[in-house]
């Protein structure tokens, strides 16, 4: 019985580590794009304060890590961790729906453990939070706020919904359909690093086969290019690489495809990780070998 309990505990810990790796890889992609998207939110909504962050997994459950701030007065919000169900952002994380609170300091229906930062440091009077849901799961939360006592209107909420939806569409092209469809990009990178430093030729061959079957490609020092035909790039990743193949710069690709430069960079990074390479030239070559170009 004890052995069974120990096995279950071990499985739970392993699952927790797996979720941590998955969330870290997804969050890194989101965090890289957040500054641009929050700037868009600020322009579209006309609100003076916007901030947000990505979702990660902990032993206590999923949590929001606020990492990007625009228009804030202090630093209390930076790095703030919001568990599911706590505060306004935690409610949005739990229920997956946008919320706004006018008259924040006296509002019922939300917890107030962050009032020292929100009310006293930032002097925020009204605030909303909007989820960014990717493949049915909340992966980020945007906030918008005012300090002048005025309520946040429908126009600002509508603008936030549009920005969140566009972010969702981009992320659904960049991220796997389901977490169990294939490992995260960071996990494939780690496996590739292990392969490169493995001297046992038999074990190395087995690891290479596993890496290919999981949808990766690998190029170790001194190895011939090995690209799995199982690697499948999204249509946007292919579009970006097709333009890169003819020498277009990131700015030129962005203008041609109607994307931001940061989004183009994100698609390039995603493609390079899937293909197991470290630069755009190698990515173009690997994409051709794998049949994507």
PDB file of C-alpha atoms in Angstrom:
ATOM      1  CA  UNK A   1       0.000   0.000   0.000  1.00  0.00           C
ATOM      2  CA  UNK A   2       2.789   2.365   0.898  1.00  0.00           C
ATOM      3  CA  UNK A   3       4.574   1.588  -2.358  1.00  0.00           C
ATOM      4  CA  UNK A   4       1.384   2.464  -4.240  1.00  0.00           C
ATOM      5  CA  UNK A   5       1.074   5.763  -2.364  1.00  0.00           C
ATOM      6  CA  UNK A   6       4.712   6.528  -3.071  1.00  0.00           C
ATOM      7  CA  UNK A   7       4.182   5.742  -6.753  1.00  0.00           C
ATOM      8  CA  UNK A   8       1.157   8.050  -6.922  1.00  0.00           C
ATOM      9  CA  UNK A   9       3.078  10.822  -5.184  1.00  0.00           C
ATOM     10  CA  UNK A  10       5.917  10.336  -7.643  1.00  0.00           C
ATOM     11  CA  UNK A  11       3.490  10.454 -10.588  1.00  0.00           C
ATOM     12  CA  UNK A  12       1.889  13.615  -9.195  1.00  0.00           C
ATOM     13  CA  UNK A  13       5.274  15.269  -8.783  1.00  0.00           C
ATOM     14  CA  UNK A  14       6.250  14.265 -12.312  1.00  0.00           C
ATOM     15  CA  UNK A  15       2.999  15.680 -13.677  1.00  0.00           C
ATOM     16  CA  UNK A  16       3.641  18.890 -11.769  1.00  0.00           C
ATOM     17  CA  UNK A  17       7.116  19.150 -13.283  1.00  0.00           C
ATOM     18  CA  UNK A  18       5.703  18.456 -16.762  1.00  0.00           C
ATOM     19  CA  UNK A  19       3.061  21.151 -16.334  1.00  0.00           C
ATOM     20  CA  UNK A  20       5.731  23.543 -15.097  1.00  0.00           C
ATOM     21  CA  UNK A  21       7.818  22.936 -18.229  1.00  0.00           C
ATOM     22  CA  UNK A  22       4.758  23.374 -20.470  1.00  0.00           C
ATOM     23  CA  UNK A  23       3.604  26.563 -18.749  1.00  0.00           C
ATOM     24  CA  UNK A  24       7.125  28.007 -18.775  1.00  0.00           C
ATOM     25  CA  UNK A  25       7.464  27.494 -22.525  1.00  0.00           C
ATOM     26  CA  UNK A  26       4.034  28.932 -23.310  1.00  0.00           C
ATOM     27  CA  UNK A  27       4.479  31.817 -20.864  1.00  0.00           C
ATOM     28  CA  UNK A  28       7.824  32.748 -22.412  1.00  0.00           C
ATOM     29  CA  UNK A  29       6.154  33.128 -25.812  1.00  0.00           C
ATOM     30  CA  UNK A  30       3.341  35.205 -24.315  1.00  0.00           C
ATOM     31  CA  UNK A  31       5.644  37.393 -22.223  1.00  0.00           C
ATOM     32  CA  UNK A  32       7.696  38.233 -25.306  1.00  0.00           C
ATOM     33  CA  UNK A  33       4.613  39.583 -27.097  1.00  0.00           C
ATOM     34  CA  UNK A  34       2.898  41.271 -24.146  1.00  0.00           C
ATOM     35  CA  UNK A  35       4.590  44.716 -24.342  1.00  0.00           C
ATOM     36  CA  UNK A  36       3.370  45.261 -27.896  1.00  0.00           C
ATOM     37  CA  UNK A  37      -0.145  43.999 -27.137  1.00  0.00           C
ATOM     38  CA  UNK A  38      -0.473  46.132 -24.016  1.00  0.00           C
ATOM     39  CA  UNK A  39       0.631  49.169 -26.006  1.00  0.00           C
ATOM     40  CA  UNK A  40      -2.118  48.334 -28.507  1.00  0.00           C
ATOM     41  CA  UNK A  41      -4.609  48.020 -25.649  1.00  0.00           C
ATOM     42  CA  UNK A  42      -3.625  51.394 -24.246  1.00  0.00           C
ATOM     43  CA  UNK A  43      -4.041  53.104 -27.610  1.00  0.00           C
ATOM     44  CA  UNK A  44      -7.313  51.374 -28.453  1.00  0.00           C
ATOM     45  CA  UNK A  45      -8.974  51.860 -25.062  1.00  0.00           C
ATOM     46  CA  UNK A  46      -7.626  55.313 -24.248  1.00  0.00           C
ATOM     47  CA  UNK A  47      -6.960  54.203 -20.660  1.00  0.00           C
ATOM     48  CA  UNK A  48      -3.926  55.592 -18.834  1.00  0.00           C
ATOM     49  CA  UNK A  49      -2.991  52.368 -17.033  1.00  0.00           C
ATOM     50  CA  UNK A  50      -2.665  48.893 -18.541  1.00  0.00           C
ATOM     51  CA  UNK A  51      -0.817  45.848 -17.289  1.00  0.00           C
ATOM     52  CA  UNK A  52      -0.915  42.088 -17.597  1.00  0.00           C
ATOM     53  CA  UNK A  53       0.843  38.765 -17.403  1.00  0.00           C
ATOM     54  CA  UNK A  54       0.863  35.106 -18.316  1.00  0.00           C
ATOM     55  CA  UNK A  55      -0.451  32.049 -16.509  1.00  0.00           C
ATOM     56  CA  UNK A  56       1.791  29.459 -14.876  1.00  0.00           C
ATOM     57  CA  UNK A  57       1.217  26.284 -12.893  1.00  0.00           C
ATOM     58  CA  UNK A  58       2.209  25.852  -9.250  1.00  0.00           C
ATOM     59  CA  UNK A  59       1.553  23.188  -6.618  1.00  0.00           C
ATOM     60  CA  UNK A  60      -1.380  25.298  -5.449  1.00  0.00           C
ATOM     61  CA  UNK A  61      -2.863  25.450  -8.953  1.00  0.00           C
ATOM     62  CA  UNK A  62      -2.714  27.887 -11.845  1.00  0.00           C
ATOM     63  CA  UNK A  63      -1.659  31.448 -11.122  1.00  0.00           C
ATOM     64  CA  UNK A  64      -1.299  34.770 -12.921  1.00  0.00           C
ATOM     65  CA  UNK A  65       2.156  36.371 -12.866  1.00  0.00           C
ATOM     66  CA  UNK A  66       1.894  40.093 -13.644  1.00  0.00           C
ATOM     67  CA  UNK A  67       5.023  41.057 -15.566  1.00  0.00           C
ATOM     68  CA  UNK A  68       4.304  43.969 -17.924  1.00  0.00           C
ATOM     69  CA  UNK A  69       3.164  47.442 -16.838  1.00  0.00           C
ATOM     70  CA  UNK A  70       2.321  50.671 -18.691  1.00  0.00           C
ATOM     71  CA  UNK A  71       1.355  53.884 -16.916  1.00  0.00           C
ATOM     72  CA  UNK A  72       1.806  52.617 -13.358  1.00  0.00           C
ATOM     73  CA  UNK A  73       3.131  54.827 -10.574  1.00  0.00           C
ATOM     74  CA  UNK A  74       5.060  52.292  -8.539  1.00  0.00           C
ATOM     75  CA  UNK A  75       6.557  48.825  -8.823  1.00  0.00           C
ATOM     76  CA  UNK A  76       4.235  46.885  -6.523  1.00  0.00           C
ATOM     77  CA  UNK A  77       2.347  45.282  -9.400  1.00  0.00           C
ATOM     78  CA  UNK A  78       5.478  44.045 -11.153  1.00  0.00           C
ATOM     79  CA  UNK A  79       6.029  40.391 -10.352  1.00  0.00           C
ATOM     80  CA  UNK A  80       2.797  40.147  -8.366  1.00  0.00           C
ATOM     81  CA  UNK A  81       1.462  36.587  -8.252  1.00  0.00           C
ATOM     82  CA  UNK A  82      -2.339  36.227  -8.301  1.00  0.00           C
ATOM     83  CA  UNK A  83      -3.756  32.767  -7.527  1.00  0.00           C
ATOM     84  CA  UNK A  84      -6.932  31.570  -9.198  1.00  0.00           C
ATOM     85  CA  UNK A  85      -9.984  33.003  -7.459  1.00  0.00           C
ATOM     86  CA  UNK A  86      -8.156  35.834  -5.683  1.00  0.00           C
ATOM     87  CA  UNK A  87      -8.549  39.467  -6.674  1.00  0.00           C
ATOM     88  CA  UNK A  88     -10.054  40.575  -9.960  1.00  0.00           C
ATOM     89  CA  UNK A  89      -7.479  38.797 -12.119  1.00  0.00           C
ATOM     90  CA  UNK A  90      -7.870  35.588 -10.149  1.00  0.00           C
ATOM     91  CA  UNK A  91     -11.619  35.662 -10.729  1.00  0.00           C
ATOM     92  CA  UNK A  92     -11.052  36.094 -14.461  1.00  0.00           C
ATOM     93  CA  UNK A  93      -8.562  33.213 -14.421  1.00  0.00           C
ATOM     94  CA  UNK A  94     -11.028  30.963 -12.585  1.00  0.00           C
ATOM     95  CA  UNK A  95     -14.114  31.744 -14.685  1.00  0.00           C
ATOM     96  CA  UNK A  96     -12.531  32.627 -18.040  1.00  0.00           C
ATOM     97  CA  UNK A  97     -14.686  35.731 -18.507  1.00  0.00           C
ATOM     98  CA  UNK A  98     -13.956  39.462 -18.500  1.00  0.00           C
ATOM     99  CA  UNK A  99     -14.897  41.528 -15.440  1.00  0.00           C
ATOM    100  CA  UNK A 100     -14.912  45.219 -14.648  1.00  0.00           C
ATOM    101  CA  UNK A 101     -15.174  46.907 -11.285  1.00  0.00           C
ATOM    102  CA  UNK A 102     -16.123  50.563 -11.000  1.00  0.00           C
ATOM    103  CA  UNK A 103     -15.454  52.015  -7.579  1.00  0.00           C
ATOM    104  CA  UNK A 104     -12.855  49.368  -6.855  1.00  0.00           C
ATOM    105  CA  UNK A 105     -12.028  50.283  -3.252  1.00  0.00           C
ATOM    106  CA  UNK A 106     -15.588  49.667  -2.043  1.00  0.00           C
ATOM    107  CA  UNK A 107     -16.625  46.939  -4.469  1.00  0.00           C
ATOM    108  CA  UNK A 108     -18.248  43.763  -3.226  1.00  0.00           C
ATOM    109  CA  UNK A 109     -17.736  40.381  -4.825  1.00  0.00           C
ATOM    110  CA  UNK A 110     -13.929  40.487  -5.062  1.00  0.00           C
ATOM    111  CA  UNK A 111     -11.221  39.932  -2.514  1.00  0.00           C
ATOM    112  CA  UNK A 112      -9.262  43.006  -1.451  1.00  0.00           C
ATOM    113  CA  UNK A 113      -5.864  41.640  -0.394  1.00  0.00           C
ATOM    114  CA  UNK A 114      -4.124  43.740  -3.081  1.00  0.00           C
ATOM    115  CA  UNK A 115      -5.620  47.090  -2.017  1.00  0.00           C
ATOM    116  CA  UNK A 116      -2.302  48.379  -0.662  1.00  0.00           C
ATOM    117  CA  UNK A 117      -0.923  48.244  -4.190  1.00  0.00           C
ATOM    118  CA  UNK A 118      -4.011  48.874  -6.319  1.00  0.00           C
ATOM    119  CA  UNK A 119      -5.685  51.586  -4.233  1.00  0.00           C
ATOM    120  CA  UNK A 120      -2.983  53.192  -2.129  1.00  0.00           C
ATOM    121  CA  UNK A 121       0.101  52.908  -4.356  1.00  0.00           C
ATOM    122  CA  UNK A 122      -1.495  53.107  -7.807  1.00  0.00           C
ATOM    123  CA  UNK A 123      -4.571  55.172  -6.764  1.00  0.00           C
ATOM    124  CA  UNK A 124      -6.732  53.123  -9.155  1.00  0.00           C
ATOM    125  CA  UNK A 125     -10.457  53.779  -8.871  1.00  0.00           C
ATOM    126  CA  UNK A 126     -11.891  51.544 -11.604  1.00  0.00           C
ATOM    127  CA  UNK A 127     -10.375  48.525 -13.340  1.00  0.00           C
ATOM    128  CA  UNK A 128     -11.209  45.674 -15.706  1.00  0.00           C
ATOM    129  CA  UNK A 129      -9.531  42.370 -16.481  1.00  0.00           C
ATOM    130  CA  UNK A 130      -9.883  40.420 -19.734  1.00  0.00           C
ATOM    131  CA  UNK A 131      -8.700  36.829 -20.330  1.00  0.00           C
ATOM    132  CA  UNK A 132      -6.706  35.681 -23.339  1.00  0.00           C
ATOM    133  CA  UNK A 133      -8.006  32.167 -23.950  1.00  0.00           C
ATOM    134  CA  UNK A 134      -5.966  29.849 -26.175  1.00  0.00           C
ATOM    135  CA  UNK A 135      -7.461  26.518 -27.237  1.00  0.00           C
ATOM    136  CA  UNK A 136     -10.031  26.798 -24.452  1.00  0.00           C
ATOM    137  CA  UNK A 137      -7.601  27.631 -21.628  1.00  0.00           C
ATOM    138  CA  UNK A 138      -6.818  31.032 -20.124  1.00  0.00           C
ATOM    139  CA  UNK A 139      -3.141  31.736 -20.777  1.00  0.00           C
ATOM    140  CA  UNK A 140      -2.911  35.479 -20.071  1.00  0.00           C
ATOM    141  CA  UNK A 141      -4.873  38.344 -18.519  1.00  0.00           C
ATOM    142  CA  UNK A 142      -4.985  42.005 -19.586  1.00  0.00           C
ATOM    143  CA  UNK A 143      -5.936  44.794 -17.179  1.00  0.00           C
ATOM    144  CA  UNK A 144      -7.001  48.379 -17.861  1.00  0.00           C
ATOM    145  CA  UNK A 145      -7.588  51.037 -15.190  1.00  0.00           C
ATOM    146  CA  UNK A 146      -8.285  54.696 -14.422  1.00  0.00           C
ATOM    147  CA  UNK A 147      -7.501  56.963 -11.474  1.00  0.00           C
ATOM    148  CA  UNK A 148      -9.990  59.806 -11.977  1.00  0.00           C
ATOM    149  CA  UNK A 149     -13.044  58.186 -10.408  1.00  0.00           C
ATOM    150  CA  UNK A 150     -14.865  57.813 -13.726  1.00  0.00           C
ATOM    151  CA  UNK A 151     -16.390  54.440 -14.604  1.00  0.00           C
ATOM    152  CA  UNK A 152     -14.859  52.288 -17.308  1.00  0.00           C
ATOM    153  CA  UNK A 153     -17.259  52.261 -20.230  1.00  0.00           C
ATOM    154  CA  UNK A 154     -18.278  49.792 -22.898  1.00  0.00           C
ATOM    155  CA  UNK A 155     -15.945  51.352 -25.474  1.00  0.00           C
ATOM    156  CA  UNK A 156     -12.859  50.494 -23.424  1.00  0.00           C
ATOM    157  CA  UNK A 157     -14.178  47.002 -22.732  1.00  0.00           C
ATOM    158  CA  UNK A 158     -14.888  46.446 -26.420  1.00  0.00           C
ATOM    159  CA  UNK A 159     -11.409  47.598 -27.386  1.00  0.00           C
ATOM    160  CA  UNK A 160      -9.890  45.222 -24.838  1.00  0.00           C
ATOM    161  CA  UNK A 161     -11.933  42.333 -26.203  1.00  0.00           C
ATOM    162  CA  UNK A 162     -10.675  43.023 -29.740  1.00  0.00           C
ATOM    163  CA  UNK A 163      -7.022  43.194 -28.632  1.00  0.00           C
ATOM    164  CA  UNK A 164      -7.414  39.991 -26.601  1.00  0.00           C
ATOM    165  CA  UNK A 165      -9.081  38.185 -29.515  1.00  0.00           C
ATOM    166  CA  UNK A 166      -6.321  39.148 -31.941  1.00  0.00           C
ATOM    167  CA  UNK A 167      -3.711  38.008 -29.431  1.00  0.00           C
ATOM    168  CA  UNK A 168      -5.594  34.740 -29.054  1.00  0.00           C
ATOM    169  CA  UNK A 169      -5.615  34.186 -32.821  1.00  0.00           C
ATOM    170  CA  UNK A 170      -1.864  34.746 -33.067  1.00  0.00           C
ATOM    171  CA  UNK A 171      -1.133  32.473 -30.116  1.00  0.00           C
ATOM    172  CA  UNK A 172      -3.318  29.668 -31.448  1.00  0.00           C
ATOM    173  CA  UNK A 173      -1.120  29.620 -34.548  1.00  0.00           C
ATOM    174  CA  UNK A 174       2.072  29.677 -32.481  1.00  0.00           C
ATOM    175  CA  UNK A 175       1.185  27.189 -29.748  1.00  0.00           C
ATOM    176  CA  UNK A 176       0.273  23.472 -29.920  1.00  0.00           C
ATOM    177  CA  UNK A 177      -3.408  22.580 -30.228  1.00  0.00           C
ATOM    178  CA  UNK A 178      -3.300  20.546 -27.014  1.00  0.00           C
ATOM    179  CA  UNK A 179      -0.583  20.165 -24.467  1.00  0.00           C
ATOM    180  CA  UNK A 180      -0.444  16.419 -25.032  1.00  0.00           C
ATOM    181  CA  UNK A 181      -0.220  16.702 -28.833  1.00  0.00           C
ATOM    182  CA  UNK A 182       3.531  17.280 -28.671  1.00  0.00           C
ATOM    183  CA  UNK A 183       6.083  18.438 -26.101  1.00  0.00           C
ATOM    184  CA  UNK A 184       6.765  22.120 -25.566  1.00  0.00           C
ATOM    185  CA  UNK A 185       9.443  23.795 -27.597  1.00  0.00           C
ATOM    186  CA  UNK A 186      11.614  24.219 -24.524  1.00  0.00           C
ATOM    187  CA  UNK A 187      11.366  20.475 -23.797  1.00  0.00           C
ATOM    188  CA  UNK A 188      12.485  19.639 -27.343  1.00  0.00           C
ATOM    189  CA  UNK A 189      15.365  22.078 -26.985  1.00  0.00           C
ATOM    190  CA  UNK A 190      16.415  20.406 -23.736  1.00  0.00           C
ATOM    191  CA  UNK A 191      16.253  16.967 -25.346  1.00  0.00           C
ATOM    192  CA  UNK A 192      18.371  18.225 -28.244  1.00  0.00           C
ATOM    193  CA  UNK A 193      20.951  19.508 -25.768  1.00  0.00           C
ATOM    194  CA  UNK A 194      21.062  16.093 -24.064  1.00  0.00           C
ATOM    195  CA  UNK A 195      21.556  14.412 -27.456  1.00  0.00           C
ATOM    196  CA  UNK A 196      24.411  16.744 -28.326  1.00  0.00           C
ATOM    197  CA  UNK A 197      26.254  15.882 -25.113  1.00  0.00           C
ATOM    198  CA  UNK A 198      25.619  12.122 -25.205  1.00  0.00           C
ATOM    199  CA  UNK A 199      28.740  10.112 -26.111  1.00  0.00           C
ATOM    200  CA  UNK A 200      27.103   6.670 -26.107  1.00  0.00           C
ATOM    201  CA  UNK A 201      26.314   6.132 -29.804  1.00  0.00           C
ATOM    202  CA  UNK A 202      23.529   3.610 -29.138  1.00  0.00           C
ATOM    203  CA  UNK A 203      21.768   5.862 -26.662  1.00  0.00           C
ATOM    204  CA  UNK A 204      22.306   8.831 -28.949  1.00  0.00           C
ATOM    205  CA  UNK A 205      20.580   7.046 -31.846  1.00  0.00           C
ATOM    206  CA  UNK A 206      17.625   6.160 -29.635  1.00  0.00           C
ATOM    207  CA  UNK A 207      17.305   9.746 -28.416  1.00  0.00           C
ATOM    208  CA  UNK A 208      17.490  11.063 -31.980  1.00  0.00           C
ATOM    209  CA  UNK A 209      14.667   8.731 -32.997  1.00  0.00           C
ATOM    210  CA  UNK A 210      12.560   9.877 -30.031  1.00  0.00           C
ATOM    211  CA  UNK A 211      13.246  13.529 -30.848  1.00  0.00           C
ATOM    212  CA  UNK A 212      12.136  13.023 -34.460  1.00  0.00           C
ATOM    213  CA  UNK A 213       8.993  11.121 -33.445  1.00  0.00           C
ATOM    214  CA  UNK A 214       8.036  13.947 -31.087  1.00  0.00           C
ATOM    215  CA  UNK A 215       8.060  16.376 -33.978  1.00  0.00           C
ATOM    216  CA  UNK A 216      11.547  17.858 -33.610  1.00  0.00           C
ATOM    217  CA  UNK A 217      14.558  18.134 -35.845  1.00  0.00           C
ATOM    218  CA  UNK A 218      18.120  17.999 -34.606  1.00  0.00           C
ATOM    219  CA  UNK A 219      21.519  19.214 -35.726  1.00  0.00           C
ATOM    220  CA  UNK A 220      24.366  18.294 -33.429  1.00  0.00           C
ATOM    221  CA  UNK A 221      27.989  19.380 -33.777  1.00  0.00           C
ATOM    222  CA  UNK A 222      29.521  17.354 -36.590  1.00  0.00           C
ATOM    223  CA  UNK A 223      26.235  15.677 -37.521  1.00  0.00           C
ATOM    224  CA  UNK A 224      24.537  15.753 -40.897  1.00  0.00           C
ATOM    225  CA  UNK A 225      21.247  17.578 -40.927  1.00  0.00           C
ATOM    226  CA  UNK A 226      18.440  15.360 -39.694  1.00  0.00           C
ATOM    227  CA  UNK A 227      14.981  16.800 -40.115  1.00  0.00           C
ATOM    228  CA  UNK A 228      11.865  14.809 -39.401  1.00  0.00           C
ATOM    229  CA  UNK A 229       9.143  14.900 -41.998  1.00  0.00           C
ATOM    230  CA  UNK A 230       6.810  14.829 -38.966  1.00  0.00           C
ATOM    231  CA  UNK A 231       7.632  18.482 -38.280  1.00  0.00           C
ATOM    232  CA  UNK A 232       4.595  20.524 -39.258  1.00  0.00           C
ATOM    233  CA  UNK A 233       4.761  24.294 -39.297  1.00  0.00           C
ATOM    234  CA  UNK A 234       1.712  26.527 -39.119  1.00  0.00           C
ATOM    235  CA  UNK A 235       0.654  28.452 -42.199  1.00  0.00           C
ATOM    236  CA  UNK A 236       1.927  31.698 -40.674  1.00  0.00           C
ATOM    237  CA  UNK A 237       5.311  30.179 -39.842  1.00  0.00           C
ATOM    238  CA  UNK A 238       5.573  28.978 -43.446  1.00  0.00           C
ATOM    239  CA  UNK A 239       4.587  32.421 -44.767  1.00  0.00           C
ATOM    240  CA  UNK A 240       7.276  34.086 -42.671  1.00  0.00           C
ATOM    241  CA  UNK A 241       9.953  31.577 -43.706  1.00  0.00           C
ATOM    242  CA  UNK A 242       8.960  31.859 -47.362  1.00  0.00           C
ATOM    243  CA  UNK A 243       9.656  35.593 -47.243  1.00  0.00           C
ATOM    244  CA  UNK A 244      12.833  35.053 -45.221  1.00  0.00           C
ATOM    245  CA  UNK A 245      14.015  32.612 -47.901  1.00  0.00           C
ATOM    246  CA  UNK A 246      14.183  35.433 -50.455  1.00  0.00           C
ATOM    247  CA  UNK A 247      16.079  37.723 -48.088  1.00  0.00           C
ATOM    248  CA  UNK A 248      13.248  39.851 -46.703  1.00  0.00           C
ATOM    249  CA  UNK A 249      13.943  41.579 -43.395  1.00  0.00           C
ATOM    250  CA  UNK A 250      11.633  41.299 -40.408  1.00  0.00           C
ATOM    251  CA  UNK A 251      10.275  44.779 -41.128  1.00  0.00           C
ATOM    252  CA  UNK A 252       9.571  43.859 -44.757  1.00  0.00           C
ATOM    253  CA  UNK A 253       7.914  40.570 -43.761  1.00  0.00           C
ATOM    254  CA  UNK A 254       5.747  42.378 -41.221  1.00  0.00           C
ATOM    255  CA  UNK A 255       4.602  44.932 -43.803  1.00  0.00           C
ATOM    256  CA  UNK A 256       3.879  42.259 -46.419  1.00  0.00           C
ATOM    257  CA  UNK A 257       1.864  40.006 -44.075  1.00  0.00           C
ATOM    258  CA  UNK A 258       0.144  42.734 -42.069  1.00  0.00           C
ATOM    259  CA  UNK A 259       1.831  41.690 -38.814  1.00  0.00           C
ATOM    260  CA  UNK A 260       3.933  43.477 -36.243  1.00  0.00           C
ATOM    261  CA  UNK A 261       7.701  42.996 -36.222  1.00  0.00           C
ATOM    262  CA  UNK A 262       7.456  41.339 -32.792  1.00  0.00           C
ATOM    263  CA  UNK A 263       4.924  38.834 -34.116  1.00  0.00           C
ATOM    264  CA  UNK A 264       7.174  38.034 -37.082  1.00  0.00           C
ATOM    265  CA  UNK A 265      10.046  37.402 -34.665  1.00  0.00           C
ATOM    266  CA  UNK A 266       7.812  35.143 -32.585  1.00  0.00           C
ATOM    267  CA  UNK A 267       6.877  33.081 -35.653  1.00  0.00           C
ATOM    268  CA  UNK A 268      10.549  32.786 -36.615  1.00  0.00           C
ATOM    269  CA  UNK A 269      11.523  31.663 -33.109  1.00  0.00           C
ATOM    270  CA  UNK A 270       8.692  29.142 -33.058  1.00  0.00           C
ATOM    271  CA  UNK A 271       9.691  27.698 -36.441  1.00  0.00           C
ATOM    272  CA  UNK A 272      13.362  27.507 -35.457  1.00  0.00           C
ATOM    273  CA  UNK A 273      12.559  25.644 -32.270  1.00  0.00           C
ATOM    274  CA  UNK A 274      10.297  23.165 -34.033  1.00  0.00           C
ATOM    275  CA  UNK A 275      12.982  22.531 -36.629  1.00  0.00           C
ATOM    276  CA  UNK A 276      15.780  22.308 -34.058  1.00  0.00           C
ATOM    277  CA  UNK A 277      17.901  25.109 -35.515  1.00  0.00           C
ATOM    278  CA  UNK A 278      19.261  28.392 -34.223  1.00  0.00           C
ATOM    279  CA  UNK A 279      19.033  30.875 -37.103  1.00  0.00           C
ATOM    280  CA  UNK A 280      16.680  31.817 -39.900  1.00  0.00           C
ATOM    281  CA  UNK A 281      18.930  30.569 -42.709  1.00  0.00           C
ATOM    282  CA  UNK A 282      19.074  27.113 -41.172  1.00  0.00           C
ATOM    283  CA  UNK A 283      15.324  27.261 -40.557  1.00  0.00           C
ATOM    284  CA  UNK A 284      14.656  27.883 -44.248  1.00  0.00           C
ATOM    285  CA  UNK A 285      16.907  24.972 -45.218  1.00  0.00           C
ATOM    286  CA  UNK A 286      15.351  22.649 -42.614  1.00  0.00           C
ATOM    287  CA  UNK A 287      11.823  23.648 -43.641  1.00  0.00           C
ATOM    288  CA  UNK A 288      12.625  22.698 -47.234  1.00  0.00           C
ATOM    289  CA  UNK A 289      14.060  19.346 -46.184  1.00  0.00           C
ATOM    290  CA  UNK A 290      11.014  18.591 -44.062  1.00  0.00           C
ATOM    291  CA  UNK A 291       8.627  19.422 -46.900  1.00  0.00           C
ATOM    292  CA  UNK A 292       7.188  22.568 -45.328  1.00  0.00           C
ATOM    293  CA  UNK A 293       8.567  24.867 -48.025  1.00  0.00           C
TER     294      UNK A 293
END
